[in-house]
Short mmCIF file of C-alpha atoms in Angstrom, two decimals:
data_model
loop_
_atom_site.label_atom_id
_atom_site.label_comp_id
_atom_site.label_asym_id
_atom_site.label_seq_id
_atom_site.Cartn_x
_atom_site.Cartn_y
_atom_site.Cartn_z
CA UNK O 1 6.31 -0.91 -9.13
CA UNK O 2 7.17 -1.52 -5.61
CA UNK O 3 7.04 0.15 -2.85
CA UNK O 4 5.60 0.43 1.03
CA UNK O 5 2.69 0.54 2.45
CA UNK O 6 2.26 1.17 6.57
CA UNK O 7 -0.73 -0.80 8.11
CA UNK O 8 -1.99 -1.23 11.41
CA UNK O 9 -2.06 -4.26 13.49
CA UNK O 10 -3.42 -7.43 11.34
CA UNK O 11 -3.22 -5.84 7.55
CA UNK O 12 -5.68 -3.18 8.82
CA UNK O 13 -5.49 0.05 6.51
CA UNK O 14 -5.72 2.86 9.11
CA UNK O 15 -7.60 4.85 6.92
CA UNK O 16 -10.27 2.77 5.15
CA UNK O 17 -10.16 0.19 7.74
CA UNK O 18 -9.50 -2.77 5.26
CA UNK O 19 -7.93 -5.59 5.93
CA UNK O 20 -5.04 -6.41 3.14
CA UNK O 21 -4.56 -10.07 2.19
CA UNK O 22 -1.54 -11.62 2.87
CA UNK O 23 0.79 -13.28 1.18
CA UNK O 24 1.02 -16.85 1.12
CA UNK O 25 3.87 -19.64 0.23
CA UNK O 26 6.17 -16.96 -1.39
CA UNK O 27 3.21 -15.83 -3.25
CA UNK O 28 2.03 -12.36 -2.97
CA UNK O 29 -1.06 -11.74 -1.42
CA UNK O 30 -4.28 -11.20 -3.83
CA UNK O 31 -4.90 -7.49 -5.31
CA UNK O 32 -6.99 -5.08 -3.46
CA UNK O 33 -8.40 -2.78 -6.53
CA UNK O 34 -9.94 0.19 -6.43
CA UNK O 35 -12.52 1.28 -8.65
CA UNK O 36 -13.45 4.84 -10.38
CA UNK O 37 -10.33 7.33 -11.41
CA UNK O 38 -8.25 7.64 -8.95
CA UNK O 39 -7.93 10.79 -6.22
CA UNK O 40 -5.32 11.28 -3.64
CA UNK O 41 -6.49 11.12 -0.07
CA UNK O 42 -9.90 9.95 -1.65
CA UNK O 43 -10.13 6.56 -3.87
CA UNK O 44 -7.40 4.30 -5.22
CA UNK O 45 -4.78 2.29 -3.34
CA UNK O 46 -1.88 4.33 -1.38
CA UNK O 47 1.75 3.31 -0.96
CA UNK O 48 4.72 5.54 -0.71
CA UNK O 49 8.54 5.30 -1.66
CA UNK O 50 11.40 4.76 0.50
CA UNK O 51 12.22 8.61 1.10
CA UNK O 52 8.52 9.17 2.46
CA UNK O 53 8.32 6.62 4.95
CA UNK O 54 9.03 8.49 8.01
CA UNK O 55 5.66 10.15 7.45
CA UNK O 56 3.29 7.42 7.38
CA UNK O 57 4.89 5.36 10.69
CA UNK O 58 1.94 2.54 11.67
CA UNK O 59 2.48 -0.77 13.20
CA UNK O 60 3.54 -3.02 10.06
CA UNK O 61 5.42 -1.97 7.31
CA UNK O 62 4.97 -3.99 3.95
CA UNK O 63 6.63 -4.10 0.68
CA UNK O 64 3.69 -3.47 -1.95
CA UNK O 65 3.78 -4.16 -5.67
CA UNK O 66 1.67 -1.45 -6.71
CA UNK O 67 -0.09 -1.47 -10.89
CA UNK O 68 0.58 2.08 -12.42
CA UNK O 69 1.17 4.64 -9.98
CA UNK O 70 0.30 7.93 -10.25
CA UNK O 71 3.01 10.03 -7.98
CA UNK O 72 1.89 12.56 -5.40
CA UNK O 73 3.68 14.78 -3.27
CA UNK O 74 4.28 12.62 -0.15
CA UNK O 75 2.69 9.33 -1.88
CA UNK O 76 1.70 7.03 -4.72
CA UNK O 77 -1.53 6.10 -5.54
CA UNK O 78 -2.51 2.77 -8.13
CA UNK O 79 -6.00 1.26 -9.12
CA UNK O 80 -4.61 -1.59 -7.62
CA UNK O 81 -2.29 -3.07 -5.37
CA UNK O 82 -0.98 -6.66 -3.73
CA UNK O 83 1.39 -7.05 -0.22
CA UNK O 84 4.57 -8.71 -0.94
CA UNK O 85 5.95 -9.03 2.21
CA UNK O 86 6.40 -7.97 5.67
CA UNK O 87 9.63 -5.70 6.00
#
C-alpha cells in the first residue's frame, strides 16, 4: 500500500530516532521491519494517508510503500515498511 511518511532532517524518524534508508537508482530504499504484533504509538512502522497529513508536518515528506496496514484513527501502522521517494 502506499502512503506518507513525515521524517526529520536526513531520514530521521522523529519519534524512534531511526534513520530510514533511502532509495537508490529508482529502487526503493531497503525495508525497515518491525518485530512483535504491532501497537499504535508503540511498535510497528507508521505512515499515514493523504487526508492525515496536515497532522504529522516534519521536515521531509516521503512516499512509503507500506506491507499490510492495519488502519488507525489518524494513521497506519505495517510490520514493515520501505521509502519510495521524496515528495
Amino acid at each position: 500500500m502506499r502512503a506518507y511518511k513525515f521524517l526529520a532532517a536526513g531520514r530521521m524518524g522523529p519519534f524512534s530516532g531511526a534513520v530510514w534508508p533511502a532509495p537508490a537508482d529508482g529502487a526503493p530504499g531497503a525495508w525497515m521491519e518491525s518485530s512483535g504484533p504491532l501497537a499504535v504509538c508503540r511498535t510497528g512502522v507508521h505512515a499515514c494517508r493523504t487526508g492525515d497529513l496536515a497532522r504529522w508536518l516534519d521536515e521531509e515528506l516521503w512516499a512509503v510503500e507500506l506491507e499490510a496496514p492495519v488502519q488507525a484513527a489518524t494513521k497506519l501502522v505495517a510490520a514493515r515498511g520501505r521509502l519510495v521517494e521524496r515528495v
